Tab-separated table of C-alpha atoms in Angstrom:
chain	number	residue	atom	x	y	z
A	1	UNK	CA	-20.464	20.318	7.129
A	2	UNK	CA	-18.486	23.704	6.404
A	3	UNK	CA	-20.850	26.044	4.863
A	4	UNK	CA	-18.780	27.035	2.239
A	5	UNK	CA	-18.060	23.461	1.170
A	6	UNK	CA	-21.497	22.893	1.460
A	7	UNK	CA	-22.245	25.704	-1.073
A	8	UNK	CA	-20.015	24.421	-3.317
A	9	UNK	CA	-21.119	21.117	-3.965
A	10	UNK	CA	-24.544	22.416	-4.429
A	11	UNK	CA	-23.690	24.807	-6.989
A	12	UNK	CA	-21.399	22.036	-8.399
A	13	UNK	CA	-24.332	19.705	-8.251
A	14	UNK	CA	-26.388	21.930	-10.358
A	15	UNK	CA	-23.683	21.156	-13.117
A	16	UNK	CA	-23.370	17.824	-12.911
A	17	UNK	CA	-27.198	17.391	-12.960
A	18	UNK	CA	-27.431	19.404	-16.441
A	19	UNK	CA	-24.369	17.365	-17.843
A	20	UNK	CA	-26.619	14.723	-16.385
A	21	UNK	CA	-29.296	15.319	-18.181
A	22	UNK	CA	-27.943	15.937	-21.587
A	23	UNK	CA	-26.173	12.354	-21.645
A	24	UNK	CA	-29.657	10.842	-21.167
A	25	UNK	CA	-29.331	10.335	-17.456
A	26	UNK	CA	-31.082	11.483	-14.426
A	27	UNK	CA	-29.335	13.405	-11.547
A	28	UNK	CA	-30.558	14.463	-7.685
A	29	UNK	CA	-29.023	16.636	-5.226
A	30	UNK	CA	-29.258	15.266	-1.496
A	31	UNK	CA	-26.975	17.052	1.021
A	32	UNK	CA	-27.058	14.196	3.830
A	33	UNK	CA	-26.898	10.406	3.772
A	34	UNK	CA	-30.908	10.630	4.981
A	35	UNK	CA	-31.868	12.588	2.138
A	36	UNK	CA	-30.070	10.482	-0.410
A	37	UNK	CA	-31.821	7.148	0.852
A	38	UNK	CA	-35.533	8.692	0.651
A	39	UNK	CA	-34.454	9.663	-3.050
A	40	UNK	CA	-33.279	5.958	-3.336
A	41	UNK	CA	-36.309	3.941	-2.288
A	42	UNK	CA	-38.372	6.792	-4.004
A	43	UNK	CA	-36.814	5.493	-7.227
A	44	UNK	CA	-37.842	1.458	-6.549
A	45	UNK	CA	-40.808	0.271	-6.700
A	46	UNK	CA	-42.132	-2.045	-4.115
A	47	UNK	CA	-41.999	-5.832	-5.143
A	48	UNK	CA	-38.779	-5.043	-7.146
A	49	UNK	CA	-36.043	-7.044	-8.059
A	50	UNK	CA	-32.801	-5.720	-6.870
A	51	UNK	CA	-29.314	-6.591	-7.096
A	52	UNK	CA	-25.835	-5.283	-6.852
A	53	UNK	CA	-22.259	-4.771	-7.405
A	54	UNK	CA	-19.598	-3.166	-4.634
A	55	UNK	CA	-21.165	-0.576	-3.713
A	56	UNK	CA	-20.099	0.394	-0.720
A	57	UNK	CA	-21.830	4.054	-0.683
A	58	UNK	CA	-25.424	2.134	-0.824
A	59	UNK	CA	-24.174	0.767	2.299
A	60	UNK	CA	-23.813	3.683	4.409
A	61	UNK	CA	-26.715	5.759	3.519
A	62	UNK	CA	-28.754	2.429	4.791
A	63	UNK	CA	-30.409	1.485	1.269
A	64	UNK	CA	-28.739	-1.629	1.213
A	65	UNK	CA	-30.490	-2.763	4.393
A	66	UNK	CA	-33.662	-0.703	3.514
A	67	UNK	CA	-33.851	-3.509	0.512
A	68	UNK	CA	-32.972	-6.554	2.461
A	69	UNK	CA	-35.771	-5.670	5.151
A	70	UNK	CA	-38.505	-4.056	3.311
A	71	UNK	CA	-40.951	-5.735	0.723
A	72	UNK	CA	-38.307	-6.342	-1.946
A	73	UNK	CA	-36.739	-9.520	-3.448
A	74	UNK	CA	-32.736	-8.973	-3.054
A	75	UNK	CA	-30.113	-10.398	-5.272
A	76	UNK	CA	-26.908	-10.587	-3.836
A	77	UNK	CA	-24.368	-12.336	-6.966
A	78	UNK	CA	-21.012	-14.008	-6.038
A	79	UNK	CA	-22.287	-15.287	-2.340
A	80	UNK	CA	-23.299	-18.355	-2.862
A	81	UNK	CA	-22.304	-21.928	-4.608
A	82	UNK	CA	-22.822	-20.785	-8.153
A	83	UNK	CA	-21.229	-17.396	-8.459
A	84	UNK	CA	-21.067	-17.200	-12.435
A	85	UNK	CA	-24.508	-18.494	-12.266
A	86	UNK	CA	-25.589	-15.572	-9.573
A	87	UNK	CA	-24.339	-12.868	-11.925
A	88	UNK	CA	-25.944	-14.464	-15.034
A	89	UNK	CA	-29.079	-14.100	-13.062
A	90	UNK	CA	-28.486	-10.472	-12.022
A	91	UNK	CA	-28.845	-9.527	-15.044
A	92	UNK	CA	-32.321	-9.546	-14.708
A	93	UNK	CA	-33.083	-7.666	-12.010
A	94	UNK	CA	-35.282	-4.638	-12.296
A	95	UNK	CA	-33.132	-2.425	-10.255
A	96	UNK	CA	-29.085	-2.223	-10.378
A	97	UNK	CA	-27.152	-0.540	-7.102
A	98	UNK	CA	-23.860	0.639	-7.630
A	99	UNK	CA	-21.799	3.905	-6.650
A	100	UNK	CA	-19.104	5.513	-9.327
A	101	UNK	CA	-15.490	5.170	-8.849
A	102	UNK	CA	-15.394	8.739	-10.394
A	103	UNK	CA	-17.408	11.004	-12.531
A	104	UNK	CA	-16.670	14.274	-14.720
A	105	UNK	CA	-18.545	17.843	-13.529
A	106	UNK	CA	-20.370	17.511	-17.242
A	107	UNK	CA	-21.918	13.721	-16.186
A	108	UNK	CA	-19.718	11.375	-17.512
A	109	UNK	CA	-18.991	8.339	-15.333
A	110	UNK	CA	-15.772	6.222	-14.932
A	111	UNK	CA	-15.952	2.751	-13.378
A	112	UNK	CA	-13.331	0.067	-12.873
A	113	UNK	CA	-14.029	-3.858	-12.091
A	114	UNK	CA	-12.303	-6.770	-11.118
A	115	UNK	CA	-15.051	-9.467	-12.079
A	116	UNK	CA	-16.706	-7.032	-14.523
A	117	UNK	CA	-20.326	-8.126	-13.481
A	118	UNK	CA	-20.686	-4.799	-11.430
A	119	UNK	CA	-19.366	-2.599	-15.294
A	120	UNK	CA	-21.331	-4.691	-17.432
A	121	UNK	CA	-24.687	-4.242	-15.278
A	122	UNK	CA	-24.065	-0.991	-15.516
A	123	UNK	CA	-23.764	-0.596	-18.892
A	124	UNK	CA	-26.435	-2.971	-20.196
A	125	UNK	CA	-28.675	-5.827	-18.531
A	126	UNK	CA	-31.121	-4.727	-15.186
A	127	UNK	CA	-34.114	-2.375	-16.600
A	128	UNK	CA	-33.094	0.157	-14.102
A	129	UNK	CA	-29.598	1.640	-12.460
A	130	UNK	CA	-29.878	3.729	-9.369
A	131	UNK	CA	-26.015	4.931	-8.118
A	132	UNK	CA	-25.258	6.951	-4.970
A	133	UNK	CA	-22.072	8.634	-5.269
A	134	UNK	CA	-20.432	11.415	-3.028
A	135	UNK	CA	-19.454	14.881	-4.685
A	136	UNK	CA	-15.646	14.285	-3.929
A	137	UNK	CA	-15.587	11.454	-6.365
A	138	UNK	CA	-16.449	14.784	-8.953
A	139	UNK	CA	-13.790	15.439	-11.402
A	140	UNK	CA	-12.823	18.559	-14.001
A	141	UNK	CA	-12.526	15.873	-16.604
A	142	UNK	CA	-12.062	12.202	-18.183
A	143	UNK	CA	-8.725	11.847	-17.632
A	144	UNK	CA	-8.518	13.041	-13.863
A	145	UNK	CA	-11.582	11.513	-13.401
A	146	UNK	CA	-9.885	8.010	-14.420
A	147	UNK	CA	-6.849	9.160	-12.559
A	148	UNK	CA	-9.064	9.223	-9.624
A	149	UNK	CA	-10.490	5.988	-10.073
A	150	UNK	CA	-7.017	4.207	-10.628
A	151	UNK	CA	-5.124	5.918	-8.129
A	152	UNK	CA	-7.545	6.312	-5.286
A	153	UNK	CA	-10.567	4.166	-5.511
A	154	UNK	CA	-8.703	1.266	-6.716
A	155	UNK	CA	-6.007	0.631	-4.244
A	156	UNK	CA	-8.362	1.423	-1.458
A	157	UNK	CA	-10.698	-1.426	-2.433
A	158	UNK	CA	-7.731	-4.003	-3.740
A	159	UNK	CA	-6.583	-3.544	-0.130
A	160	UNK	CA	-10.233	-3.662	1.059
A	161	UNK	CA	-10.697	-7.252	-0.957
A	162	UNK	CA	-7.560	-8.199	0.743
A	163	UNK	CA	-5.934	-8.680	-3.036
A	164	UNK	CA	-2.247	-9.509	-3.665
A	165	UNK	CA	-1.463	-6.273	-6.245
A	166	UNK	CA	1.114	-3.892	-5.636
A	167	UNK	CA	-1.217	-0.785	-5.284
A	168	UNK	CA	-1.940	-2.159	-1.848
A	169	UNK	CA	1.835	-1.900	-1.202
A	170	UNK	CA	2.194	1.693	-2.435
A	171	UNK	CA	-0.886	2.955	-2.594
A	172	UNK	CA	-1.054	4.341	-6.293
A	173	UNK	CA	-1.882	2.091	-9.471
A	174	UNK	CA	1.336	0.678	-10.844
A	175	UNK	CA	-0.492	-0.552	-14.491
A	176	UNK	CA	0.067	-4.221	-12.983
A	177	UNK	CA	-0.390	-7.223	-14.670
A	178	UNK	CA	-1.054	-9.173	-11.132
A	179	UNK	CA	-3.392	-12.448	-11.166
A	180	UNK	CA	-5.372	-10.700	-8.276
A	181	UNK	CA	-5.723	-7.271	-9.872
A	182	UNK	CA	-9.334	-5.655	-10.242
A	183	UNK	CA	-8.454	-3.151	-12.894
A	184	UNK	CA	-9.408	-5.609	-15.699
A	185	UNK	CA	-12.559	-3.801	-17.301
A	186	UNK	CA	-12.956	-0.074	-17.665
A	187	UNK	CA	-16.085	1.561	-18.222
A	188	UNK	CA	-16.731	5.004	-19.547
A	189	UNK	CA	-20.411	6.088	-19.299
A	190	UNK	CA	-20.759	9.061	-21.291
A	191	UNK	CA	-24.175	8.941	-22.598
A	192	UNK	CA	-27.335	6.111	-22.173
A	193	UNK	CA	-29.671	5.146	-24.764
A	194	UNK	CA	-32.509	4.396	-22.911
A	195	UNK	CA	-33.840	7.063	-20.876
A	196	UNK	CA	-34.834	6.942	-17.566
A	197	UNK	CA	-32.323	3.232	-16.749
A	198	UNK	CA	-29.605	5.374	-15.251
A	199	UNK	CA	-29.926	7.902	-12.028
A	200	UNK	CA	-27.417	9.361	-10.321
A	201	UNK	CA	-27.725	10.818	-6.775
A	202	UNK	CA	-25.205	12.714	-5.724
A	203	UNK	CA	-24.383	13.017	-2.544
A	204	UNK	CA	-23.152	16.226	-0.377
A	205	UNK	CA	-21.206	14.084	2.190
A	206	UNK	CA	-18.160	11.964	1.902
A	207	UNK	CA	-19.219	8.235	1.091
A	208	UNK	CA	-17.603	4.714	-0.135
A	209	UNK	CA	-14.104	5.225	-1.895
């Protein structure tokens, strides 16, 4: 990576962390994919239960496979013949992956959902959340940050799900009303309750959407 980018988004990090911290969440710095998965499994315990939403960024640092081979028990809701079922279940879990459609520099986090399994995890049910999101999904504030999430996350995975919206058509959110759309729940994490459930770890290379 360019050095001055990479600068940035560690002096950028710093910030977020502190905003972080003062919402009653937890925020790391890890400038490579590797880095960010050793902070992962360093934050779930062996013999956990662990589940997830769409989270594509858990993907490509490897933690989603890191779960499904090493001594975990892995929840994966909406694959098999019970979906509502699956998600009731998830609930449970001790550990909740997910990434951020979009976050503020101060620690605020935006998220968007079709289903709204992957929101309302987030926002209440398994005992811990553990999200891996890249520092270009960092916004000056709540409104860009949901701009962000509507106008570039969301028609990049509504064309990713293969839905029927018209985003897919013209790549920006048209506010649609569409039986397919996955803009039906929007969550806006700006401070948690419990400390310790929610940990961000930011990442200093491009990742997920």
């Amino acid at each position: 990576m360019n050095k001055g980018i990479a600068a940035t988004y560690s002096n950028l990090a710093r910030t977020v962390i502190k905003g972080l911290e003062s919402r009653n969440m937890t925020g790391y710095y890890a400038e490579t994919k590797e880095e960010a998965l050793n902070i992962a499994l360093s934050l779930i315990p062996e013999g956990s239960t662990v589940t997830m939403g769409g989270a594509i960024s858990c993907q490509e640092i490897g933690l989603v496979d890191a779960i499904k081979n090493g001594n975990y028990t892995f929840l994966l809701p909406g694959h098999g013949p019970n979906r509502r079922q699956e998600c009731i279940e998830a609930y449970g879990a001790d550990v909740f992956l997910s990434s951020c459609n979009a976050m503020t520099n101060d620690g605020i986090l935006v998220n968007i959902d079709g289903n709204s399994n992957r929101v309302s995890c987030i926002a209440y049910g398994p005992e811990k959340v553990v999200m891996v999101v890249s520092m270009n999904k960092v916004c000056a504030d709540v409104d860009s940050a949901m701009k962000r999430a509507r106008n570039v996350a969301a028609p990049m995975n509504a064309t990713r799900l293969g839905a029927e919206t018209p985003c897919t058509k013209v790549g920006k959110c048209m506010d649609c009303k569409s039986p397919g759309t996955i803009c039906c729940q929007f969550l806006v994490t700006r401070f948690s309750r419990h400390p310790g459930r929610i940990h961000v770890i930011l990442v200093g290379e491009d990742l997920g959407l």
